[in-house]
XYZ file of C-alpha atoms in Angstrom:
238
model
C -76.949 -15.406 33.719
C -75.699 -14.417 37.222
C -73.442 -17.497 37.368
C -71.802 -16.656 34.025
C -70.920 -13.138 35.106
C -69.371 -14.369 38.340
C -67.205 -16.894 36.516
C -65.888 -14.309 34.091
C -64.924 -11.973 36.902
C -63.119 -14.782 38.739
C -61.004 -15.602 35.665
C -60.031 -11.927 35.226
C -58.925 -11.676 38.881
C -56.862 -14.866 38.566
C -55.092 -13.505 35.451
C -54.122 -10.335 37.320
C -52.720 -12.341 40.241
C -50.609 -14.564 37.946
C -49.309 -11.524 36.059
C -48.174 -9.866 39.254
C -46.391 -13.012 40.409
C -44.534 -13.603 37.105
C -40.739 -13.101 37.354
C -39.102 -10.180 35.510
C -37.101 -12.152 32.884
C -35.617 -9.070 31.206
C -34.177 -7.700 34.386
C -32.469 -10.955 35.324
C -30.477 -11.372 32.039
C -26.722 -11.718 32.704
C -24.339 -10.164 30.163
C -21.846 -12.539 28.568
C -18.316 -12.277 29.936
C -15.737 -11.600 27.216
C -12.138 -10.552 26.707
C -10.884 -8.478 23.754
C -7.288 -8.810 22.494
C -5.211 -7.605 19.552
C -2.467 -9.490 17.731
C 0.188 -8.515 15.187
C 1.994 -10.610 12.615
C 5.004 -9.276 10.727
C 6.871 -10.823 7.811
C 10.072 -9.439 6.280
C 10.525 -9.817 2.537
C 13.326 -9.272 0.063
C 12.092 -7.245 -2.936
C 12.051 -9.078 -6.247
C 10.856 -6.281 -8.533
C 11.944 -2.689 -9.117
C 10.558 0.392 -10.830
C 12.953 2.885 -12.390
C 11.607 6.330 -13.237
C 13.812 7.945 -15.884
C 13.407 10.905 -18.184
C 14.815 12.751 -21.166
C 14.958 16.563 -21.018
C 15.801 18.732 -24.034
C 15.858 22.491 -24.652
C 15.958 24.593 -27.818
C 14.846 28.070 -28.973
C 12.704 26.335 -31.610
C 9.899 24.174 -30.304
C 10.072 21.773 -33.258
C 13.770 21.115 -32.745
C 13.284 20.651 -28.996
C 10.613 18.013 -29.659
C 12.667 16.268 -32.363
C 15.748 16.136 -30.142
C 13.708 14.661 -27.317
C 12.035 12.102 -29.566
C 15.367 10.877 -30.941
C 16.954 10.538 -27.509
C 13.863 8.898 -26.006
C 13.732 6.364 -28.829
C 17.416 5.599 -28.340
C 16.756 4.987 -24.619
C 13.867 2.622 -25.406
C 16.016 0.697 -27.898
C 18.866 0.347 -25.396
C 16.535 -0.866 -22.656
C 14.813 -3.434 -24.862
C 18.197 -4.723 -26.022
C 18.861 -5.773 -22.406
C 15.732 -7.907 -22.270
C 13.106 -5.496 -20.959
C 9.785 -6.151 -22.692
C 7.672 -3.374 -24.211
C 4.861 -4.049 -21.683
C 7.288 -3.148 -18.890
C 8.010 0.328 -20.278
C 5.289 2.884 -19.557
C 5.281 6.562 -20.507
C 4.051 8.587 -17.541
C 4.663 12.127 -18.774
C 5.292 14.043 -21.984
C 5.287 17.804 -21.692
C 6.365 20.926 -23.596
C 6.983 24.149 -21.684
C 8.574 27.460 -22.486
C 10.745 29.902 -20.597
C 10.964 33.519 -21.686
C 14.510 34.890 -21.567
C 15.310 38.463 -20.507
C 18.423 40.599 -20.778
C 19.805 40.971 -17.227
C 20.831 44.584 -17.862
C 17.959 46.077 -19.833
C 15.239 43.720 -18.673
C 14.015 43.383 -22.232
C 12.822 40.059 -23.623
C 15.536 38.384 -25.676
C 13.870 35.142 -26.721
C 12.134 31.959 -25.644
C 13.522 28.562 -24.703
C 11.298 25.522 -25.216
C 11.706 22.605 -22.826
C 10.486 19.101 -23.596
C 10.291 16.263 -21.037
C 9.543 12.594 -21.653
C 9.351 10.359 -18.569
C 8.948 6.588 -18.441
C 8.740 3.951 -15.708
C 10.649 0.738 -16.338
C 9.538 -2.395 -14.513
C 12.605 -4.453 -13.623
C 11.876 -8.146 -13.073
C 15.560 -9.075 -12.961
C 17.237 -6.942 -10.306
C 20.659 -8.226 -11.334
C 20.363 -6.119 -14.501
C 19.548 -2.867 -12.740
C 23.017 -1.321 -13.071
C 23.169 -2.321 -16.730
C 19.758 -0.751 -17.394
C 20.735 2.500 -15.699
C 24.045 2.645 -17.531
C 22.466 1.920 -20.920
C 19.720 4.510 -20.340
C 22.186 7.243 -19.452
C 24.501 6.403 -22.336
C 21.537 6.520 -24.748
C 20.451 9.996 -23.647
C 18.445 9.795 -20.409
C 19.454 12.737 -18.233
C 16.932 12.425 -15.371
C 16.891 9.495 -12.951
C 13.872 10.547 -10.905
C 13.520 7.569 -8.588
C 14.151 3.860 -8.035
C 11.551 1.858 -6.079
C 11.310 -1.748 -4.933
C 8.328 -4.024 -4.383
C 7.160 -7.637 -4.084
C 5.549 -9.128 -7.192
C 3.387 -11.677 -5.309
C 2.535 -10.958 -1.658
C -0.225 -13.576 -1.236
C 1.873 -16.208 0.582
C 3.484 -13.601 2.827
C 0.080 -12.122 3.733
C -1.208 -15.576 4.687
C 1.829 -16.185 6.877
C 1.451 -12.796 8.579
C -2.232 -13.488 9.299
C -1.415 -16.786 10.997
C 1.280 -15.111 13.079
C -1.185 -12.401 14.125
C -3.774 -14.992 15.173
C -1.180 -16.903 17.194
C -0.047 -13.698 18.840
C -3.601 -12.736 19.843
C -4.446 -16.216 21.138
C -1.245 -16.352 23.198
C -2.053 -13.014 24.806
C -5.646 -14.054 25.577
C -4.436 -17.309 27.160
C -1.896 -15.496 29.334
C -4.502 -13.003 30.565
C -7.202 -15.550 31.351
C -4.751 -17.886 33.075
C -3.537 -15.011 35.193
C -7.087 -14.009 36.055
C -8.090 -17.556 36.990
C -10.755 -17.924 34.300
C -11.120 -20.190 31.270
C -10.803 -18.974 27.686
C -13.891 -19.816 25.638
C -14.902 -19.637 21.978
C -14.220 -16.777 19.574
C -17.149 -14.347 19.470
C -15.917 -11.857 16.840
C -12.820 -11.597 14.658
C -11.530 -8.776 12.443
C -8.219 -8.193 10.711
C -6.335 -5.475 8.848
C -3.664 -6.057 6.201
C -0.901 -3.518 5.683
C 0.851 -4.430 2.461
C 4.315 -2.932 2.086
C 4.459 0.177 -0.026
C 7.172 0.374 -2.662
C 10.419 1.660 -1.197
C 11.709 4.625 -3.186
C 15.399 5.292 -3.507
C 16.820 8.744 -3.889
C 16.455 10.384 -7.277
C 17.853 13.490 -8.879
C 17.043 16.143 -11.440
C 20.084 15.440 -13.547
C 22.678 12.704 -13.944
C 26.030 12.075 -15.495
C 27.722 8.902 -16.669
C 29.108 8.233 -13.189
C 25.617 7.863 -11.720
C 25.134 4.373 -13.096
C 27.947 3.029 -10.912
C 26.234 4.112 -7.683
C 25.409 1.091 -5.459
C 21.682 0.317 -5.216
C 20.542 -2.022 -2.454
C 16.892 -3.230 -2.340
C 17.127 -4.092 1.367
C 14.018 -5.623 2.975
C 10.351 -4.731 3.132
C 7.951 -5.258 6.030
C 4.416 -6.663 5.712
C 2.179 -6.412 8.780
C -1.264 -7.815 9.658
C -3.276 -6.806 12.761
C -6.187 -8.823 14.176
C -8.768 -8.055 16.867
C -10.502 -10.973 18.599
C -13.213 -11.123 21.260
C -13.277 -14.396 23.210
C -15.880 -15.679 25.622
C -14.533 -16.305 29.121
C -15.926 -18.910 31.537
């Protein structure tokens, strides 16, 4: 029995000695060396689609007549637009409203009557920009008296986005190479990668509350739109 107790004690003492001599692995861990860079890719595009926001405004002391007048003019505008090849799916009503304005005598201040105002606004999607002037002219001639805005966009941005992403990656890699070469270290593998797409917003041309027949001859230039992609990359350095 005495021998067994002595042996157990010896093993316990040996375990304590080995534990004290063990290296501190956690404290000796070396953090990975990395470099973080950003890259930008930009592509310029020519718009191939347009959105025209037009409206018909009518006024009359009788609400029924104001609505009827507006309906007739609005229908005439739709007919004129469709006659130029615009499909029904590309004409969207965005607002129809009826409001009233009480009239007062400027001298006595007494109420003299009420004027009812009716507005009907539509957005026309133009897939053939060459017809834009014709569409504006036909709309105005048919009774549209508000050209609220003209905007331009890109129908399919997928190829341009892909191109901008590749440019952004090239830009980031070039910067990382320049920095590591200058610092005398070697560029390693990609550790993390993130990107941000900034699709171009439609460009809106100047609109107005009212128009006349001369407005349709105003020059309208779609110009160019800018699509930008940003990337952030963390590389290992050796």
